Coordinates of C-alpha atoms and ligand atoms in Angstrom, one line a residue:
M851 CA 9.8 -21.5 -22.6
T852 CA 11.2 -19.2 -19.8
R853 CA 10.6 -19.7 -16.1
A854 CA 8.0 -16.9 -16.4
T855 CA 5.9 -18.9 -18.8
T856 CA 6.4 -22.4 -17.2
P857 CA 3.0 -23.9 -16.4
H858 CA 2.0 -25.5 -13.1
Q859 CA 3.7 -22.8 -11.0
K860 CA 3.3 -22.7 -7.2
I861 CA 3.3 -19.3 -5.7
L862 CA 3.8 -18.2 -2.1
V863 CA 2.3 -14.9 -0.8
I864 CA 3.7 -13.6 2.4
G865 CA 1.2 -11.6 4.7
S866 CA -2.3 -11.8 6.1
G867 CA -4.3 -8.7 5.2
G868 CA -6.8 -7.6 2.6
R869 CA -4.0 -6.8 0.2
E870 CA -2.6 -10.3 0.4
H871 CA -6.1 -11.8 -0.2
A872 CA -6.4 -9.6 -3.3
L873 CA -3.0 -10.7 -4.5
C874 CA -3.8 -14.4 -3.9
W875 CA -7.2 -14.0 -5.7
K876 CA -5.5 -12.4 -8.8
L877 CA -2.5 -14.8 -8.8
A878 CA -4.9 -17.8 -8.6
Q879 CA -6.6 -16.7 -11.8
S880 CA -3.5 -17.1 -13.8
P881 CA -3.5 -20.1 -16.1
L882 CA 0.2 -20.5 -15.3
V883 CA -0.5 -21.1 -11.6
D884 CA -1.5 -24.4 -10.0
R885 CA -1.5 -23.4 -6.4
V886 CA -1.1 -20.3 -4.2
Y887 CA 0.1 -20.6 -0.6
C888 CA -0.5 -17.7 1.8
A889 CA 1.7 -17.4 4.9
P890 CA 0.0 -17.0 7.3
G891 CA -3.1 -15.8 5.5
N892 CA -6.6 -15.2 6.8
G893 CA -10.1 -16.6 6.6
G894 CA -10.4 -15.5 3.0
T895 CA -7.2 -16.9 1.7
A896 CA -8.2 -20.2 3.4
T897 CA -11.2 -20.4 1.1
T898 CA -10.1 -18.8 -2.2
D899 CA -9.9 -21.1 -5.2
K900 CA -6.5 -22.8 -5.7
T901 CA -5.3 -21.1 -2.5
Q902 CA -4.3 -22.5 1.0
N903 CA -2.9 -21.0 4.2
V904 CA 0.4 -22.0 5.6
P905 CA 0.9 -21.4 9.4
I906 CA 4.2 -19.5 9.1
S907 CA 4.5 -16.0 10.4
A908 CA 5.5 -13.3 7.9
S909 CA 8.6 -12.6 10.0
D910 CA 9.9 -16.2 10.2
F911 CA 12.3 -16.0 7.3
P912 CA 14.0 -19.3 7.8
A913 CA 10.7 -21.2 7.9
L914 CA 9.4 -19.3 4.8
V915 CA 12.6 -20.1 2.9
A916 CA 12.4 -23.8 4.0
F917 CA 8.8 -24.0 2.9
A918 CA 9.6 -22.5 -0.5
K919 CA 12.4 -25.0 -1.0
D920 CA 10.4 -28.0 0.2
Q921 CA 7.3 -27.2 -1.8
G922 CA 9.2 -26.2 -5.0
I923 CA 7.7 -22.7 -4.9
A924 CA 8.4 -20.9 -8.3
L925 CA 7.9 -17.4 -7.1
T926 CA 7.3 -15.7 -3.7
V927 CA 5.4 -12.4 -3.5
V928 CA 5.8 -10.2 -0.4
G929 CA 2.9 -8.1 1.0
P930 CA 4.0 -6.3 4.2
D931 CA 6.5 -3.5 4.6
N932 CA 8.3 -4.9 7.7
A933 CA 9.2 -8.2 6.0
L934 CA 10.8 -6.2 3.2
A935 CA 12.5 -3.8 5.7
D936 CA 13.9 -6.8 7.6
G937 CA 15.4 -8.3 4.5
V938 CA 13.1 -11.2 3.5
V939 CA 14.1 -10.7 -0.1
D940 CA 17.8 -11.0 0.7
A941 CA 17.1 -14.2 2.7
F942 CA 15.4 -15.7 -0.3
H943 CA 18.2 -14.5 -2.7
A944 CA 20.8 -16.1 -0.4
E945 CA 19.2 -19.5 -1.1
G946 CA 18.8 -18.9 -4.8
L947 CA 15.0 -18.5 -4.6
S948 CA 12.9 -16.1 -6.8
I949 CA 11.0 -13.5 -5.0
F950 CA 9.0 -10.4 -6.0
G951 CA 10.0 -7.4 -3.9
P952 CA 12.9 -5.1 -3.2
T953 CA 16.0 -6.0 -1.2
Q954 CA 16.5 -4.5 2.3
A955 CA 18.7 -1.8 0.8
A956 CA 16.1 -0.8 -1.9
A957 CA 13.3 -1.0 0.7
R958 CA 14.9 1.9 2.5
L959 CA 12.9 4.1 0.2
E960 CA 10.1 3.2 2.6
S961 CA 11.7 2.1 5.8
S962 CA 13.6 5.4 6.2
K963 CA 11.9 8.6 5.4
A964 CA 15.2 10.5 5.8
F965 CA 16.8 8.1 3.2
S966 CA 13.9 8.6 0.8
K967 CA 13.9 12.3 1.1
E968 CA 17.7 12.5 0.6
F969 CA 17.3 10.2 -2.5
M970 CA 14.6 12.6 -3.9
E971 CA 16.8 15.6 -3.2
T972 CA 19.9 14.0 -4.7
H973 CA 18.0 13.1 -7.9
H974 CA 16.1 16.4 -8.1
L975 CA 12.7 14.7 -7.8
P976 CA 9.9 17.1 -6.9
T977 CA 9.2 16.9 -3.2
A978 CA 8.5 19.2 -0.2
R979 CA 11.4 21.1 1.3
F980 CA 12.8 19.3 4.4
A981 CA 15.4 18.8 7.0
V982 CA 16.4 15.7 9.2
F983 CA 16.8 15.9 12.9
D984 CA 18.0 13.5 15.7
N985 CA 16.8 15.7 18.5
P986 CA 13.6 17.6 19.3
T987 CA 15.2 20.9 20.2
E988 CA 16.7 21.5 16.8
A989 CA 13.6 20.1 15.1
Y990 CA 11.5 22.6 17.0
A991 CA 13.8 25.5 16.2
Y992 CA 13.5 24.6 12.5
C993 CA 9.7 24.7 12.8
A994 CA 9.8 28.0 14.7
Q995 CA 12.2 29.5 12.0
H996 CA 10.1 28.4 9.0
T997 CA 6.4 29.0 8.9
W998 CA 6.1 26.4 6.1
A999 CA 7.7 23.6 8.2
R1000 CA 4.6 22.0 9.7
V1001 CA 4.8 18.3 8.8
I1002 CA 6.7 16.0 11.1
K1003 CA 7.5 12.4 10.1
V1004 CA 9.2 9.7 12.2
D1005 CA 12.0 8.2 10.2
G1006 CA 11.2 4.5 10.5
L1007 CA 8.1 2.3 9.9
A1008 CA 5.2 3.3 12.1
L1009 CA 2.1 1.5 10.8
G1010 CA 1.0 4.6 8.8
K1011 CA 0.8 6.5 12.1
G1012 CA 4.1 8.3 12.1
V1013 CA 3.1 11.4 10.2
Y1014 CA 1.9 14.6 11.9
V1015 CA 0.4 17.3 9.7
C1016 CA 0.2 20.3 11.9
D1017 CA -1.6 23.6 11.6
T1018 CA 0.4 25.4 14.3
L1019 CA 3.8 25.5 16.0
E1020 CA 2.2 24.3 19.2
Q1021 CA 1.0 21.2 17.4
C1022 CA 4.6 20.6 16.1
Q1023 CA 5.8 20.8 19.7
E1024 CA 3.2 18.3 20.8
A1025 CA 4.2 16.0 18.0
L1026 CA 7.9 16.2 18.8
Q1027 CA 7.1 15.5 22.5
E1028 CA 5.1 12.5 21.6
I1029 CA 7.8 11.2 19.4
F1030 CA 11.0 11.9 21.4
E1031 CA 9.8 12.2 25.0
A1032 CA 6.9 9.8 25.2
N1033 CA 8.9 7.6 22.8
R1034 CA 5.7 6.5 21.1
F1035 CA 7.5 4.9 18.1
G1036 CA 10.5 3.4 19.9
A1037 CA 13.5 3.0 17.6
S1038 CA 11.5 4.3 14.6
G1039 CA 11.1 7.7 16.2
Q1040 CA 14.7 8.5 17.2
R1041 CA 15.0 10.6 14.0
V1042 CA 12.5 12.8 12.3
V1043 CA 12.0 14.5 8.9
V1044 CA 10.5 18.0 9.2
E1045 CA 9.0 19.1 6.0
E1046 CA 7.0 21.8 4.3
R1047 CA 3.3 21.4 4.5
L1048 CA 1.9 21.2 1.0
H1049 CA -1.8 21.5 0.0
G1050 CA -3.6 19.8 -2.8
P1051 CA -5.4 16.6 -4.0
E1052 CA -3.6 13.3 -3.5
V1053 CA -3.2 10.3 -5.8
S1054 CA -1.7 6.9 -5.1
L1055 CA 0.3 5.7 -8.1
M1056 CA 1.7 2.2 -7.9
V1057 CA 4.5 1.4 -10.3
L1058 CA 6.0 -1.9 -11.3
S1059 CA 9.8 -1.7 -11.4
D1060 CA 12.6 -4.0 -12.6
G1061 CA 15.2 -1.5 -11.6
Q1062 CA 15.5 -0.1 -15.2
T1063 CA 11.9 0.3 -16.5
L1064 CA 8.9 1.6 -14.7
I1065 CA 5.3 0.8 -15.6
P1066 CA 2.6 2.8 -13.7
L1067 CA -0.5 1.0 -12.8
A1068 CA -3.9 2.7 -12.7
S1069 CA -4.5 5.6 -10.4
S1070 CA -6.2 5.1 -7.1
Q1071 CA -6.9 6.9 -3.8
D1072 CA -7.3 5.8 -0.3
F1073 CA -9.2 7.2 2.7
K1074 CA -7.0 7.3 5.8
R1075 CA -9.2 9.0 8.4
R1076 CA -11.5 6.9 10.5
F1077 CA -14.8 8.9 10.1
D1078 CA -16.9 10.4 7.3
G1079 CA -15.8 13.7 5.9
N1080 CA -12.1 12.8 6.6
Q1081 CA -12.5 13.3 10.3
G1082 CA -11.0 11.4 13.2
P1083 CA -7.7 9.5 13.7
N1084 CA -5.5 8.1 10.9
T1085 CA -6.0 4.4 10.2
G1086 CA -4.5 1.8 8.0
G1087 CA -7.1 2.8 5.4
M1088 CA -11.0 2.9 5.5
G1089 CA -11.6 2.5 1.8
S1090 CA -10.3 3.2 -1.7
Y1091 CA -11.3 3.6 -5.3
S1092 CA -9.9 3.5 -8.8
P1093 CA -9.5 5.2 -11.2
V1094 CA -9.3 8.8 -9.9
P1095 CA -11.7 10.6 -12.3
N1096 CA -9.6 13.6 -13.2
Y1097 CA -6.2 11.8 -13.1
S1098 CA -6.0 11.9 -16.9
V1099 CA -5.5 15.6 -16.7
W1100 CA -2.3 15.0 -14.7
E1101 CA -1.1 11.9 -16.4
D1102 CA 1.4 13.6 -18.8
R1103 CA 2.7 15.9 -16.1
V1104 CA 3.3 12.9 -13.8
A1105 CA 5.0 11.0 -16.5
K1106 CA 7.3 13.9 -17.4
Q1107 CA 8.0 15.4 -14.0
V1108 CA 7.9 12.3 -11.8
L1109 CA 8.2 9.0 -13.6
T1110 CA 10.9 9.8 -16.1
P1111 CA 13.3 11.3 -13.6
L1112 CA 12.4 8.6 -11.1
A1113 CA 13.3 5.9 -13.5
E1114 CA 16.6 7.6 -14.2
A1115 CA 17.2 8.0 -10.4
L1116 CA 16.5 4.3 -9.9
R1117 CA 18.9 3.3 -12.7
Q1118 CA 21.7 5.4 -11.1
A1119 CA 21.0 4.3 -7.5
D1120 CA 23.4 2.0 -5.6
F1121 CA 20.5 -0.5 -5.1
T1122 CA 18.2 -2.2 -7.6
F1123 CA 14.6 -1.7 -6.9
K1124 CA 12.7 -4.7 -8.2
G1125 CA 9.1 -5.0 -7.2
L1126 CA 6.2 -2.6 -6.6
L1127 CA 7.0 1.1 -5.8
Y1128 CA 4.1 3.0 -4.4
V1129 CA 4.4 6.7 -5.1
G1130 CA 2.2 8.9 -3.0
L1131 CA 1.6 12.1 -5.0
M1132 CA 0.1 15.5 -4.2
M1133 CA -0.8 17.9 -6.9
V1134 CA 0.3 21.3 -5.8
N1135 CA -0.7 24.2 -8.0
D1136 CA -0.9 21.8 -10.9
A1137 CA 2.6 20.4 -10.3
P1138 CA 3.0 16.8 -8.9
Y1139 CA 5.0 16.4 -5.7
I1140 CA 6.1 13.1 -4.2
L1141 CA 4.9 12.8 -0.6
E1142 CA 6.3 9.4 0.1
F1143 CA 7.4 6.1 -1.3
N1144 CA 6.3 2.7 -0.1
A1145 CA 8.2 -0.4 -1.2
R1146 CA 5.1 -2.6 -1.7
F1147 CA 1.5 -2.7 -2.8
G1148 CA -0.8 -0.2 -1.0
D1149 CA -3.5 -1.4 1.3
P1150 CA -6.4 -0.9 0.6
E1151 CA -5.6 0.5 -2.8
T1152 CA -4.6 -3.0 -4.1
Q1153 CA -8.1 -4.3 -3.3
C1154 CA -9.7 -1.9 -5.8
L1155 CA -6.9 -2.0 -8.3
L1156 CA -6.5 -5.8 -9.0
P1157 CA -10.2 -6.4 -9.9
R1158 CA -9.6 -3.8 -12.7
L1159 CA -6.5 -5.5 -14.0
E1160 CA -7.1 -7.5 -17.2
S1161 CA -3.5 -8.7 -17.7
D1162 CA -2.2 -11.8 -16.1
I1163 CA -0.2 -10.6 -13.1
V1164 CA 2.2 -13.6 -13.1
P1165 CA 4.2 -12.6 -16.2
L1166 CA 4.4 -9.0 -14.9
F1167 CA 5.9 -10.1 -11.6
W1168 CA 8.4 -12.3 -13.4
A1169 CA 9.3 -9.4 -15.6
C1170 CA 10.2 -7.3 -12.6
V1171 CA 12.3 -10.2 -11.2
D1172 CA 14.0 -10.9 -14.6
G1173 CA 14.5 -7.3 -15.7
T1174 CA 12.3 -7.6 -18.8
L1175 CA 9.6 -5.2 -18.0
D1176 CA 10.3 -3.2 -21.1
Q1177 CA 8.8 -6.1 -23.1
H1178 CA 5.4 -5.8 -21.3
E1179 CA 2.3 -3.7 -21.2
V1180 CA -0.5 -3.7 -18.7
I1181 CA -4.1 -3.9 -19.8
W1182 CA -7.0 -2.6 -17.7
H1183 CA -10.7 -3.1 -17.8
A1184 CA -12.7 0.0 -18.7
N1185 CA -14.5 0.0 -15.3
A1186 CA -14.3 1.4 -11.8
A1187 CA -13.9 -0.2 -8.5
V1188 CA -14.7 0.9 -4.9
C1189 CA -13.5 -0.8 -1.7
V1190 CA -15.3 -0.2 1.6
V1191 CA -13.4 -1.4 4.6
L1192 CA -15.5 -2.9 7.4
T1193 CA -13.9 -2.5 10.8
A1194 CA -14.5 -3.2 14.5
D1195 CA -16.3 -0.1 15.9
T1196 CA -13.4 0.2 18.4
Y1197 CA -10.8 0.5 15.5
P1198 CA -8.2 2.0 15.4
Q1199 CA -7.7 1.8 19.2
Q1200 CA -8.7 -1.8 19.4
G1201 CA -9.7 -4.7 17.3
S1202 CA -12.4 -7.4 17.5
S1203 CA -12.0 -11.1 18.0
G1204 CA -14.1 -14.2 17.8
E1205 CA -17.3 -12.4 16.7
P1206 CA -19.3 -14.5 14.2
I1207 CA -19.6 -13.0 10.7
T1208 CA -22.7 -13.7 8.6
M1209 CA -22.8 -12.9 4.9
P1210 CA -24.0 -14.6 1.7
T1211 CA -21.8 -17.6 0.6
Q1212 CA -22.1 -16.5 -3.1
W1213 CA -21.8 -13.0 -4.4
P1214 CA -22.7 -11.6 -7.9
D1215 CA -19.8 -11.1 -10.3
D1216 CA -19.6 -7.4 -9.5
V1217 CA -18.9 -7.9 -5.8
I1218 CA -15.7 -9.3 -4.3
V1219 CA -15.2 -9.5 -0.6
F1220 CA -11.5 -9.6 0.4
H1221 CA -10.8 -10.6 4.0
A1222 CA -8.4 -8.8 6.3
G1223 CA -8.9 -9.5 10.0
T1224 CA -10.8 -12.8 9.8
A1225 CA -10.2 -16.4 10.9
L1226 CA -11.9 -19.7 10.5
N1227 CA -13.1 -21.5 13.6
Q1228 CA -12.6 -25.3 14.1
D1229 CA -16.0 -25.8 12.6
N1230 CA -15.0 -23.6 9.6
S1231 CA -17.3 -20.8 10.6
L1232 CA -16.0 -17.3 10.0
V1233 CA -15.1 -14.9 12.9
T1234 CA -13.5 -11.5 13.3
Q1235 CA -9.8 -11.3 14.2
G1236 CA -8.4 -7.8 14.0
G1237 CA -9.3 -4.2 13.5
R1238 CA -10.0 -4.1 9.8
I1239 CA -12.1 -7.1 9.1
L1240 CA -13.4 -7.2 5.5
N1241 CA -12.8 -5.2 2.3
V1242 CA -16.0 -5.0 0.2
V1243 CA -15.3 -4.2 -3.4
G1244 CA -17.9 -3.2 -5.9
V1245 CA -17.0 -3.2 -9.6
G1246 CA -19.1 -1.2 -12.1
P1247 CA -19.1 0.8 -15.3
S1248 CA -18.7 4.1 -13.4
L1249 CA -17.5 5.2 -10.0
P1250 CA -21.1 6.0 -8.7
E1251 CA -22.3 2.6 -9.9
A1252 CA -19.3 0.8 -8.3
T1253 CA -20.0 2.7 -5.1
S1254 CA -23.6 1.7 -4.8
I1255 CA -22.7 -1.9 -5.6
A1256 CA -20.1 -1.9 -2.8
Y1257 CA -22.5 -0.4 -0.3
G1258 CA -25.3 -2.7 -1.4
A1259 CA -23.1 -5.7 -0.5
V1260 CA -22.1 -4.0 2.8
D1261 CA -25.7 -4.1 3.8
Q1262 CA -25.7 -7.9 3.5
I1263 CA -22.8 -8.4 6.0
H1264 CA -23.2 -8.6 9.7
F1265 CA -21.1 -9.0 12.8
T1266 CA -21.4 -7.4 16.3
G1267 CA -19.6 -4.1 16.4
M1268 CA -19.4 -3.7 12.6
A1269 CA -18.4 -0.2 11.4
C1270 CA -17.5 1.5 8.2
R1271 CA -17.3 5.0 6.6
T1272 CA -20.4 5.8 4.6
D1273 CA -18.8 8.3 2.2
I1274 CA -16.1 6.2 0.4
A1275 CA -15.9 7.5 -3.2
K1276 CA -19.2 9.3 -2.8
D1277 CA -17.9 12.8 -2.9
V1278 CA -14.7 12.5 -4.9
A1279 CA -14.3 16.3 -5.1
L1280 CA -14.1 16.4 -1.3
C1281 CA -11.4 13.8 -1.0
L1282 CA -9.5 15.3 -3.9
S1283 CA -9.2 18.6 -2.0
K1284 CA -8.6 17.2 1.5
Ligands
AMP78 P1 3.0 9.7 4.2 O1 2.9 8.5 5.0 O2 4.3 10.4 4.1 O3 2.3 9.6 2.8 O4 2.0 10.7 4.9 C1 0.6 10.4 5.2 C2 -0.3 11.5 4.8 O5 0.1 12.7 5.4 C3 -0.3 11.8 3.3 O6 -1.2 10.9 2.6 C4 -0.8 13.2 3.3 O7 -2.2 13.3 3.5 C5 -0.1 13.8 4.5 N1 1.2 14.4 4.2 C6 2.4 13.8 4.1 N2 3.4 14.7 3.8 C7 2.7 15.9 3.6 C8 3.1 17.2 3.3 N3 4.4 17.5 3.0 N4 2.2 18.2 3.2 C9 0.9 17.9 3.5 N5 0.4 16.7 3.9 C10 1.3 15.7 3.9
LIG79 N1 -2.6 3.1 1.6 C1 -1.4 3.5 1.9 C2 -0.4 2.4 2.3 O1 -0.6 1.3 2.0 O2 0.5 2.7 3.0

C-alpha cells in the first residue's frame, strides 16, 4: 500500500469559494477519505457530508501548517491563487507535509504575466506577440507604434480584473492611466504586459501536472461578463459549462501544438510544476494560442467539471504530488454540466451580507448547489456573505438539458437582491465567438 491508497485519509482544503466547495464535495466521495476540512470554508462546506469548516484564514500559513500537523492531515489541497503566490506550498514542504499545488516559484506562471509570457516565448509556445513595460510612456509608445498591440495586462494578481482588451489607442491610454497613475492595482500594476489582440473562440483547459506528465481534464468555458450577451464589467465568473461542444475538432491540434510542447517546457523549467495548470486558450484561425496560465483550478469552471468526473480524484492528486501521473488515466461521465452563478444584484461593485437564503433542503440527483458567498447564522440558517453567493449546477445528458435543469433549480432559490445571467450555455455559438 502506498500513501496514495492508504484508507482513512484526512484532507484539508484551503479556501472559501464555490471552487473549494466543489473540491470538498468530490474529495468527500472518495472511499479513501474519512474527513475533509475546509479552511475557512463557507455555509456549504459546513454542511457537506464528511466535511467541516476550520476557522483559519487561507493566508495564515503557520496556523494551517499547525492544523495539518495536529490533525494528521494526509494531503492538503489549495484553492486560491494568492495562497499559492505567497508560498503556502513551500510552507507545507518546509514541515514535510504533503500538499497539492505548485510552489511559489512554479506559481509565477500565474502570479507574474511577464514571467509567464517570457516562459512561453523561451519555449516557443504559441501565444500573442508582446512586450513588457515598467512605465506608461514606453507602453503607450508601443501601442501607438503597433496597431495590433491592444491588450494591456497588469503583471501581478488582480482578481481577474487586470486585463484591458482595447479597441482603440485612446482606450489603451485610459487603461495605462488607470494602472500607473490612479494606481488601481497597487504593487501588481507597476509593470504591464502589452500584447497583440487576438480574436476567436476561447476554451478553458485544466491540466493535471506532476512536473513531467500532463493529463488534460475535460474542456469547459466560463462567462466573465456580468450581463447577458457578454455585456458589462468583468467579474470573477457568472457561469460555466462543460464540455465545449465542438472542442473535439480542436483536441488533436491542442495536444500537438500546446500540450506536447508545454510538457517539454515544464520538464526543462528550473521549477517543478505539481498541481493543476489552467491553460486559457483562444482558437485563432484554427490554431490554438495560450492566453494565460493559472496555477490552480478555475472558478467557476471547476463547479461544472467535477460533477462530470467519474474517477476518484484522490489518487489523481497524489499522483501529481508523487510524480506518478503517467500511471493514471481520467474517466469522465458521458454527460454535460452547466453552472449558473447567483450573485448579489450589486455585484461586482458590492456584495450582499446577512440576507436569508431560502431553497429546498433536498435536490434531485441532477442538481448540485455549491456555495460561494454564504455563511451559517448562529441558528444554522443560511445567509448571504459576498458577491457571488451560490453556484447552481445542472447535470444532464446534453448541454440544453443540463441548462434547463440548472435554471429550473435557480427558480427555486430566493434571497433579497438575487441576480444571475439568463443566457449561460444557452447560445454556445455566441460565447464561442465572443
Ligand atoms: P486573461 O486573464 O489573460 O485570460 O485575460 C482575461 C480575458 O481577456 C481572456 O479570457 C480573454 O477574453 C481576454 N484576452 C486576454 N488576452 C487576450 C488577447 N491577447 N487577445 C484578445 N483577448 C484577450
Ligand atoms: N475562470 C477563470 C479563473 O478562474 O481565473
